[in-house]
XYZ file of C-alpha atoms in Angstrom:
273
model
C 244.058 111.378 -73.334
C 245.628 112.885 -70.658
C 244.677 116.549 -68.858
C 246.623 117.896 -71.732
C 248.489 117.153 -74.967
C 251.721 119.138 -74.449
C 254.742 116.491 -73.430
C 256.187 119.002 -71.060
C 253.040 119.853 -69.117
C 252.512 116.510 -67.957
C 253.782 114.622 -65.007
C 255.859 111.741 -65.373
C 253.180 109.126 -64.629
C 251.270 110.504 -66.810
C 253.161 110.289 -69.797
C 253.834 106.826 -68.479
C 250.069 105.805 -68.684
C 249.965 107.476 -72.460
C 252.382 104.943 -73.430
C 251.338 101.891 -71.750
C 247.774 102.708 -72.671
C 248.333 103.718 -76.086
C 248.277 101.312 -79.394
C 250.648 103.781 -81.479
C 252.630 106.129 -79.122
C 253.358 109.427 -81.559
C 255.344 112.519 -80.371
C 254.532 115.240 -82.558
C 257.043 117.993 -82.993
C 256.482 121.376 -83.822
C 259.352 122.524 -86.207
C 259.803 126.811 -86.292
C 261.963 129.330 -86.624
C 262.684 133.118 -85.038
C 262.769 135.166 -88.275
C 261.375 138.314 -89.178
C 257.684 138.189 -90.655
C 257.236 141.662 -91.641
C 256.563 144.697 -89.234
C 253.404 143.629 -88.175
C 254.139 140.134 -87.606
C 255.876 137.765 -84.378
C 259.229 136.983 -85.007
C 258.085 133.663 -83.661
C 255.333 132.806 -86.565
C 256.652 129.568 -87.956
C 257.103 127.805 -84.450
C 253.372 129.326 -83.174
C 251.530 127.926 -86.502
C 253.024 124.235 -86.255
C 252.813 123.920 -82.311
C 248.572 125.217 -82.565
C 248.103 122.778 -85.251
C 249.914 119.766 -83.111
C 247.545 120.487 -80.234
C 244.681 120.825 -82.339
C 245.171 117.294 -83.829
C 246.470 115.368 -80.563
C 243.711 113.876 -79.650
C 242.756 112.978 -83.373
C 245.632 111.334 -83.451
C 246.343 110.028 -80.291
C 249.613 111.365 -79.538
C 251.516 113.641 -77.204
C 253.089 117.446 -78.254
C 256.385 117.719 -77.749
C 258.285 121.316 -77.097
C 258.539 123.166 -80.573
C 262.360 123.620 -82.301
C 262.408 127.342 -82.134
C 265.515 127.900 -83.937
C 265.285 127.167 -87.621
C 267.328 126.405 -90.821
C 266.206 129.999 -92.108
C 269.750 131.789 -93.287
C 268.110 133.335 -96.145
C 266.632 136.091 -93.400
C 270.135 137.124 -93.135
C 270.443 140.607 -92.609
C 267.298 141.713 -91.159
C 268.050 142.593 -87.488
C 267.372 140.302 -84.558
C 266.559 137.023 -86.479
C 268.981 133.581 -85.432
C 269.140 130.435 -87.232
C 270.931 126.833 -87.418
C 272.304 125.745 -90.542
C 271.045 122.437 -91.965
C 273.320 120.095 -90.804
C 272.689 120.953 -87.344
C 269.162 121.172 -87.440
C 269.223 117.554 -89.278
C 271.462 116.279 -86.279
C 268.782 117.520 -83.981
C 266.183 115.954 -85.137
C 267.397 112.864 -85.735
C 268.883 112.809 -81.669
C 265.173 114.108 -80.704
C 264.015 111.046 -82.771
C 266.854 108.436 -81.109
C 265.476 109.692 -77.553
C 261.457 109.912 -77.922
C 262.056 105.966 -79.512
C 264.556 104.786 -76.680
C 261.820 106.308 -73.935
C 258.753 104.745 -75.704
C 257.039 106.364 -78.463
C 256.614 104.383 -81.832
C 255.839 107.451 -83.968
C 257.571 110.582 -84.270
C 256.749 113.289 -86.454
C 258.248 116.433 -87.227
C 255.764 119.078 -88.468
C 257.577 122.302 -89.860
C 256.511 125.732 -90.287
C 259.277 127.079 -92.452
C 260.124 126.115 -95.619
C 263.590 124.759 -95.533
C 263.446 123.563 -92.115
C 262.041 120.168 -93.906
C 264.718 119.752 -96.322
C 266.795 119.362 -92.861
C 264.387 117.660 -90.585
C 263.729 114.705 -93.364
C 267.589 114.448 -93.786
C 267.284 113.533 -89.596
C 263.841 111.716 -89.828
C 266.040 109.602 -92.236
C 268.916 109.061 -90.603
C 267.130 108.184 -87.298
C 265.219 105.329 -89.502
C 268.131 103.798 -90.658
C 269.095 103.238 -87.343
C 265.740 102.500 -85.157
C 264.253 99.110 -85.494
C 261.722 98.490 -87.818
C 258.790 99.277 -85.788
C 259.707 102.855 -85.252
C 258.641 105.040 -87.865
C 260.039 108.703 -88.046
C 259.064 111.392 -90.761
C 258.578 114.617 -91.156
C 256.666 117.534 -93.325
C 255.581 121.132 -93.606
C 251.766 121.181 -92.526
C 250.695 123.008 -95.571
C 252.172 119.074 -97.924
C 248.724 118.492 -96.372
C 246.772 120.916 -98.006
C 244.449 120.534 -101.622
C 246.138 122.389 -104.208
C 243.136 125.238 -104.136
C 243.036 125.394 -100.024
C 247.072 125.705 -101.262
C 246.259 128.696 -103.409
C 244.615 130.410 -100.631
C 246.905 130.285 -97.879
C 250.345 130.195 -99.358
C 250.688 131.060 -103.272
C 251.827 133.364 -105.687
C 248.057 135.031 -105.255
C 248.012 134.936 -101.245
C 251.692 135.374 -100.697
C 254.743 133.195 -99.732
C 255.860 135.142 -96.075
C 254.193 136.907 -93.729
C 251.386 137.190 -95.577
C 247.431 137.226 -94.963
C 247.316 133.179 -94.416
C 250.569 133.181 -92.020
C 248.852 136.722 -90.332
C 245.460 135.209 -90.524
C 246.864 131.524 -88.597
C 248.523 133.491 -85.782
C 245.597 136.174 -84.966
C 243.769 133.144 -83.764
C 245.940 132.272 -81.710
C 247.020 135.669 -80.193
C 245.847 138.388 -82.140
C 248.466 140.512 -79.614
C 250.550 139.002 -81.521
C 249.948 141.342 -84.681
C 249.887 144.864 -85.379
C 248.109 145.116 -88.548
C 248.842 149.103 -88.634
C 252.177 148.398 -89.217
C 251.425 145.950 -92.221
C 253.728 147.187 -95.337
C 254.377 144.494 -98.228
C 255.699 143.840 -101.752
C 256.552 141.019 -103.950
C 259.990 140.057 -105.923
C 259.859 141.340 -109.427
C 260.005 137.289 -110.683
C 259.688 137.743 -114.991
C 256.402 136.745 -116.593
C 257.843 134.952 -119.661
C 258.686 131.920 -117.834
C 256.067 128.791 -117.605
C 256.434 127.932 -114.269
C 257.682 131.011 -111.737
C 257.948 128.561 -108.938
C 260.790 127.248 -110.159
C 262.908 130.361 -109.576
C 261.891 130.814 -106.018
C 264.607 128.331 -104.497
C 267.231 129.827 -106.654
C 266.240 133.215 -105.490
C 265.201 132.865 -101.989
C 267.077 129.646 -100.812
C 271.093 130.333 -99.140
C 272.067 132.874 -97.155
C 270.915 136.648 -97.227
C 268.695 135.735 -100.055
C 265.511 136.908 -98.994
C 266.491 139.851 -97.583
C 267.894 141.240 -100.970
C 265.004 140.277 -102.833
C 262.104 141.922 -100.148
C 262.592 145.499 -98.493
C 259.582 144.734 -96.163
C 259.668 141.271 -95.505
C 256.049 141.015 -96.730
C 255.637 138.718 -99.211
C 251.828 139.160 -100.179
C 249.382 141.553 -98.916
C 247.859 140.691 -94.617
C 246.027 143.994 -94.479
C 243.008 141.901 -94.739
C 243.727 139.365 -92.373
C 241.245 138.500 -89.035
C 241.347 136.155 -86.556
C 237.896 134.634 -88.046
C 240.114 133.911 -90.897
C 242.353 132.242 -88.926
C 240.140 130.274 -87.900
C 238.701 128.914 -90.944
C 242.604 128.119 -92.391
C 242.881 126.358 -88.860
C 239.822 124.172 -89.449
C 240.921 123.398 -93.089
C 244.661 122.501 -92.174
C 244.069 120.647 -88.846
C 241.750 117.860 -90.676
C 244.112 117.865 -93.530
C 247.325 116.885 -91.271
C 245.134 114.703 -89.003
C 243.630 112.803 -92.184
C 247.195 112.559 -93.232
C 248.790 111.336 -90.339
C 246.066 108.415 -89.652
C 246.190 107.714 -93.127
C 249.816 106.999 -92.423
C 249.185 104.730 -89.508
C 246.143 102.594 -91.016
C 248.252 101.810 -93.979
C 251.932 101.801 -93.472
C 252.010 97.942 -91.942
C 249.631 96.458 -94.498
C 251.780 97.995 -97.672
C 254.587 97.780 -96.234
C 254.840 93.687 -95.567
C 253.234 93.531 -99.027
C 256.030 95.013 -100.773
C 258.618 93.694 -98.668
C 259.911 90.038 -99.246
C 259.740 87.665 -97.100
C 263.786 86.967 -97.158
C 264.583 90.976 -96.738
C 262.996 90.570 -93.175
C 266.965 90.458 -91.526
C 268.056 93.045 -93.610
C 265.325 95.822 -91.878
């Protein structure tokens, strides 16, 4: 690997020997948003969490980092002050153009990697579009890093227990990577009064959070979940759990993909793809 991971801190020839030298050139994206997290949280939380994890796995995956998509498809944050957004459609287009390029200029992989919930519904509606129109041996896709996670290592980062926003995993993630970034005195939080007499809450939350202004009628603070306990330490151990779970899933990816995919694939489709 080169000096470093990040796309836009290399020179030119160095990028240049990454792809020549490389068996599967991936461009990893980092997927965010600028929304409010809270009062004690960056307004930049969803792009820092995505791009740390990227440069974490790089060289577990062999690929490059490319600059994170700091503007997200987050319109539910409506209303609280300061926050800007794209709406889905043109979040999906630029993806799917980041995609086009990063293929034309060499890479065979590119994955998005979102931070933000509905930023995926988008960036697989690009990922999607841009495989319909790459060859074959191109492979685009895209997920939110936490798809990787077990359902218990789930339950402590991002749940109804931990929180869903700006809570002790998201506050935990960014205090390793700049605890600056936080000001746990200002930490306030509370949680949408969802009713207890149906089965499965989770399947309110896109009906009450999801289009515009949503979450900010539902949450005074912004909080969702209690960070008061959060350290960078913490951080740290969510960091170690998620990085091998996203590595492990993108590699996964890679060994596989060719060997299923020719199985399943007939012979006489082969001019159709």
């Amino acid at each position: 690997m080169p000096h470093s991971s990040r796309l836009d801190e290399l020179r030119h020839p160095e990028v240049e020997a990454y792809l020549d030298g490389t068996e599967t050139p991936t461009a990893l994206i980092p997927v965010g948003t600028t929304e409010q997290h809270g009062e004690h949280l960056a307004m930049g939380t969803d792009a820092f969490i995505p791009t740390e994890i990227c440069e974490r796995i790089a060289e577990d995956v062999d690929a490059l980092v490319g600059p994170p998509i700091n503007y997200g498809a987050s319109d539910m944050h409506a209303g609280y002050d300061g926050i800007s957004y794209l709406n889905y459609r043109t979040l999906a287009t630029v993806v799917r153009d980041i995609a086009y390029s990063l293929a034309e200029s060499g890479f065979t992989d590119v994955v998005f990697i979102s931070g933000h919930l509905t930023n995926d519904w988008a960036a697989k509606v690009g990922a999607n579009q841009a495989s319909h129109d790459l060859p074959e041996e191109h492979y685009v896709y895209a997920f939110p890093y936490w798809d990787a996670l077990s359902g218990e290592d789930m339950e402590d980062y991002l749940s109804f227990d931990a929180g869903w926003h700006a809570n002790i995993g998201e506050t935990a993630a960014v205090m390793a990577i700049d605890e600056g970034l936080i000001d746990l005195e200002s930490t306030s939080f509370d949680e949408p009064d969802l009713p207890e007499d149906i089965e499965n809450p989770a399947a309110l939350l896109d009906h009450l959070l999801i289009g515009k202004g949503a979450y900010y009628r539902v949450s005074e603070t912004g909080t969702w979940g209690d960070p008061s306990e959060a350290t960078a330490e913490l951080g740290e151990e969510y960091f170690d759990t998620i990085t091998h779970a996203v590595a492990e899933l993108i590699n996964t990816f890679q060994e596989v993909r060719d060997e299923i995919y020719q199985r399943k694939r007939p012979d006489r489709a082969q001019e159709q793809w």
